[in-house]
Amino acid sequence: MAATFHGVGATVAALSSSSSSSSSSSSSSSSSPSNSFGSKILLSSPSRSFSVRKRASFTMVRSEGSMNFDLNFKGRRAQQLIANAVATKADSSPASSSSKPGHELLLFEALREGLEEEMERDPRVCVMGEDVGHYGGSYKVTKGLATKFGDLRVLDTPIAENSFTGMGIGAAMTGLRPVVEGMNMGFLLLAFNQISNNCGMLHYTSGGQFTIPIVIRGPGGVGRQLGAEHSQRLESYFQSIPGIQMVACSTPYNAKGLMKAAIRSENPVILFEHVLLYNLKERIPDEDYICNLEEAEMVRPGEHVTILTYSRMRYHVMQAAKTLVNKGYDPGVIDIRSLKPFDLYTIGNSVKKTHRVLIVEECMRTGGIGASLIAAITENFDDYLDAPIMCLSSQDVPTPYAGTLEEWTVVQPAQIVAAVEQLCQ
Amino acid sequence: MNSASCAAKISTQPFSLNPTSPASHDRPLVSPKPTSLFLGSTRKLRLSSSSKLNLHRRSGTVVAVSDVVKQKKSKSTHSLLITKEEGLELYEDMILGRAFEDMCAQMYYRGKMFGFVHLYNGQEAVSTGFIKLLKQQDSVVSTYRDHVHALSKGVPARAVMSELFGKTTGCCRGQGGSMHMFSREHNLLGGFAFIGEGIPVATGAAFTSKYKREVLKEADCDHVTLAFFGDGTCNNGQFFECLNMAALWKLPIVFVVENNLWAIGMSHLRATSDPQIYKKGPAFGMPGIHVDGMDVLKVREVAKEAIGRARRGEGPTLVECETYRFRGHSLADPDELRDPAEKAHYAARDPITALKKYLIENSLASEADLKAIDKKIDEVVEDAVEFADESPVPSQSQLLENVFADPKGFGIGPDGRYRCEDPKFTEGTAHV
């Protein structure tokens, strides 16, 4: 039953194969956009939405990231669920799918598109990192950009993270808007000096004289047997640094939106991508849009429990949600997206409705984002909780190489199902 | 001796104690310019008279540094290194640095400033020699020993003193302190507490200059960045990484090493396998120059060439200034480790005394002129103290400002409003 969702890696593989082939009996048009894995929403309506698995139901959900940000609370648009439910492949006619607006792409392409659009929009935006130029980025996020914008705007740096991050900071202080790529987020441990002392603190220490509109981005998280050092979750290490914002993207839509918002922001922003999510496919709008850096994304509203997650764990949660719905639960899922600061409004609204919170994250148990989130929710919404907050995190273990061991360090959908069941007793 | 050609040679083939030193001989890094005045001392002074000192220094052949200047004395005025105006400007800047730092010491012991305060006494020639050649749009990056760099760059003494007193009128609103002097107006990019962490920032500022010229097509952008740091920093990775990048991309930057032989209590010779720092420049593809940092005129001549190189787009230069700090590492340092004979040796080479002597002997200024400057500076420094004393301390409302350029970064509170909209935010008491 959970075949489609058995681990993101398998799904990614399945995606690339299922997009071209289809063993679904009801498939008609092969140009269907409906295998966008990242956007599966479980609607507790027709069972036919579950009968076709590979070309399954497709719903696009996005938060209405406002493009003109309006500080006035009343003006702020509430999170909306757009349900373009294409129930099954069988029903959708080629006409309706081709009249869909937007264009389809993979998450790494969405990142590239966002970056490219911002570079076109503002000549001060530049990229620095290892292999971002001629090589096109080790995950192809910057492919083609060096040819288009030149070697100085898409700068191939030597392997010196601390120094080129510092260089990005110095460039930001003097008027540029650099995007620094860590080939793997883990490598940014070498840049901790610059990120903590200079990136985060210089605006304050200089009395507000220098702004540092830098974006630091890169893939992190547990991949497929990449070993301990390439499987790190740096969001937990960076979260205490004052003066920075941290966001994590999880879908092509929010990847592009967050990339653009981060580049336009005057604050230093760290954008966490995930190694296993780069090949997610989704249809995104043609028009210019950004995702608000400080807002969380309502993935699935629900009544029984609020599940808070981000990045890759969103997909494990959605897979577990499928099972839970079958079992009669109505889980609410929020992709918190903004790791620092937390969007306590969106989170709080859901907590007030469900009174039960489950956090599912990929960070280690100790000192992770979940730990901070528990503290924040307890502090602010204690009155609304019917049960203690549960947090499922990765084991405090250096990620082992062996596939089986690796699987046990990370939260799996079955554990999420069990946790919700326990929470809802 | 023909010091010019001697110096031009040295920058490509740094004089080596070890004849087997590598690649630096292989390719010419600076095409010898017979007319350039590299009057910097290119070799270290060794005092054979003091055997104690020999223990502290590597031995090496010598050119008597002051000989070069002495020769000039006998020539006619238009071969002097500076004009009267320039001379007085240099003198005033160095006196300001010295008087200010002396006042800092007084104020510290009177409890007006706290924490770690690192004074620059004795090293004035480096700051004045370099920074007085810069334009306002050029950038300077320093370390925690940054008061005098700030003053030379044009930050008013009042603003620096207020910052040291932690007052809201300080150049960083009291939020930086002694080790974090910043000025957007004067392009002083800090003030860094960790050694080495300012060098990449300087490299970034130089990168911006190149980017402006080549990508943004601001054809006349020739801004130069100076990075000042010490001998201890030259063993740090960021130093080497930035030498590489700056040379690789020909960034308009000058790396100025203020080699005062001591990193707190660690002698440079005990910490460094090859203590001749200037030799490390050619290893990365840039000229490495050694200059007597106690002689402002020599520093200035070397600085002219290095800054000129950078402005013309020829790339970075590494300049090692042999200098000395007359006081301890910081006001908390009892300074018991350094040999009194060494201190005496350098005290005799006080850059201010040397310049004064030069000005008077070359009839560029009279005693009266110089005394007038001394008096003027005393008044400036006293005024700075008064101003700082009378300035207000920061109120709590300042606490949360400036954490983010865009205060939306504090996020959305439970009530749906941005935290920065909370009235307590401006009071500094908001929960963020």
mmCIF file with all atom_site columns, C-alpha atoms in Angstrom, chain A residues 6 12 30 40 81-82 117 120 122 130 135 142 190-191 198 200 212 223 267 280 335 347 353 378 399:
data_model
loop_
_atom_site.group_PDB
_atom_site.id
_atom_site.type_symbol
_atom_site.label_atom_id
_atom_site.label_alt_id
_atom_site.label_comp_id
_atom_site.label_asym_id
_atom_site.label_entity_id
_atom_site.label_seq_id
_atom_site.pdbx_PDB_ins_code
_atom_site.Cartn_x
_atom_site.Cartn_y
_atom_site.Cartn_z
_atom_site.occupancy
_atom_site.B_iso_or_equiv
_atom_site.pdbx_formal_charge
_atom_site.auth_seq_id
_atom_site.auth_comp_id
_atom_site.auth_asym_id
_atom_site.auth_atom_id
_atom_site.pdbx_PDB_model_num
ATOM 1  C CA . HIS A 1 6   ? 8.564  3.787  0.400   1.00 0.00 ? 6   HIS A CA 1
ATOM 2  C CA . VAL A 1 12  ? 12.491 9.600  -6.753  1.00 0.00 ? 12  VAL A CA 1
ATOM 3  C CA . SER A 1 30  ? 1.187  10.663 -20.712 1.00 0.00 ? 30  SER A CA 1
ATOM 4  C CA . LYS A 1 40  ? -0.008 14.715 -2.760  1.00 0.00 ? 40  LYS A CA 1
ATOM 5  C CA . LEU A 1 81  ? -5.784 25.603 0.342   1.00 0.00 ? 81  LEU A CA 1
ATOM 6  C CA . ILE A 1 82  ? -6.102 25.502 -3.373  1.00 0.00 ? 82  ILE A CA 1
ATOM 7  C CA . GLU A 1 117 ? 15.269 35.416 -12.340 1.00 0.00 ? 117 GLU A CA 1
ATOM 8  C CA . GLU A 1 120 ? 18.362 39.070 -14.198 1.00 0.00 ? 120 GLU A CA 1
ATOM 9  C CA . ASP A 1 122 ? 19.294 42.739 -10.033 1.00 0.00 ? 122 ASP A CA 1
ATOM 10 C CA . GLU A 1 130 ? 32.701 25.359 -5.323  1.00 0.00 ? 130 GLU A CA 1
ATOM 11 C CA . TYR A 1 135 ? 30.522 22.506 -13.537 1.00 0.00 ? 135 TYR A CA 1
ATOM 12 C CA . THR A 1 142 ? 23.522 26.696 -11.161 1.00 0.00 ? 142 THR A CA 1
ATOM 13 C CA . LEU A 1 190 ? 34.163 25.092 8.208   1.00 0.00 ? 190 LEU A CA 1
ATOM 14 C CA . ALA A 1 191 ? 32.532 28.450 7.715   1.00 0.00 ? 191 ALA A CA 1
ATOM 15 C CA . ASN A 1 198 ? 30.215 38.036 10.814  1.00 0.00 ? 198 ASN A CA 1
ATOM 16 C CA . GLY A 1 200 ? 24.876 37.008 12.035  1.00 0.00 ? 200 GLY A CA 1
ATOM 17 C CA . ILE A 1 212 ? 24.510 41.710 4.975   1.00 0.00 ? 212 ILE A CA 1
ATOM 18 C CA . GLY A 1 223 ? 20.748 11.020 1.856   1.00 0.00 ? 223 GLY A CA 1
ATOM 19 C CA . ASN A 1 267 ? 18.735 39.925 6.263   1.00 0.00 ? 267 ASN A CA 1
ATOM 20 C CA . LEU A 1 280 ? 10.760 16.300 -7.081  1.00 0.00 ? 280 LEU A CA 1
ATOM 21 C CA . ASP A 1 335 ? 5.451  22.357 6.880   1.00 0.00 ? 335 ASP A CA 1
ATOM 22 C CA . ILE A 1 347 ? 1.289  26.761 14.280  1.00 0.00 ? 347 ILE A CA 1
ATOM 23 C CA . LYS A 1 353 ? -7.921 23.474 16.934  1.00 0.00 ? 353 LYS A CA 1
ATOM 24 C CA . THR A 1 378 ? 4.842  24.961 25.391  1.00 0.00 ? 378 THR A CA 1
ATOM 25 C CA . THR A 1 399 ? 24.584 8.436  10.241  1.00 0.00 ? 399 THR A CA 1
#
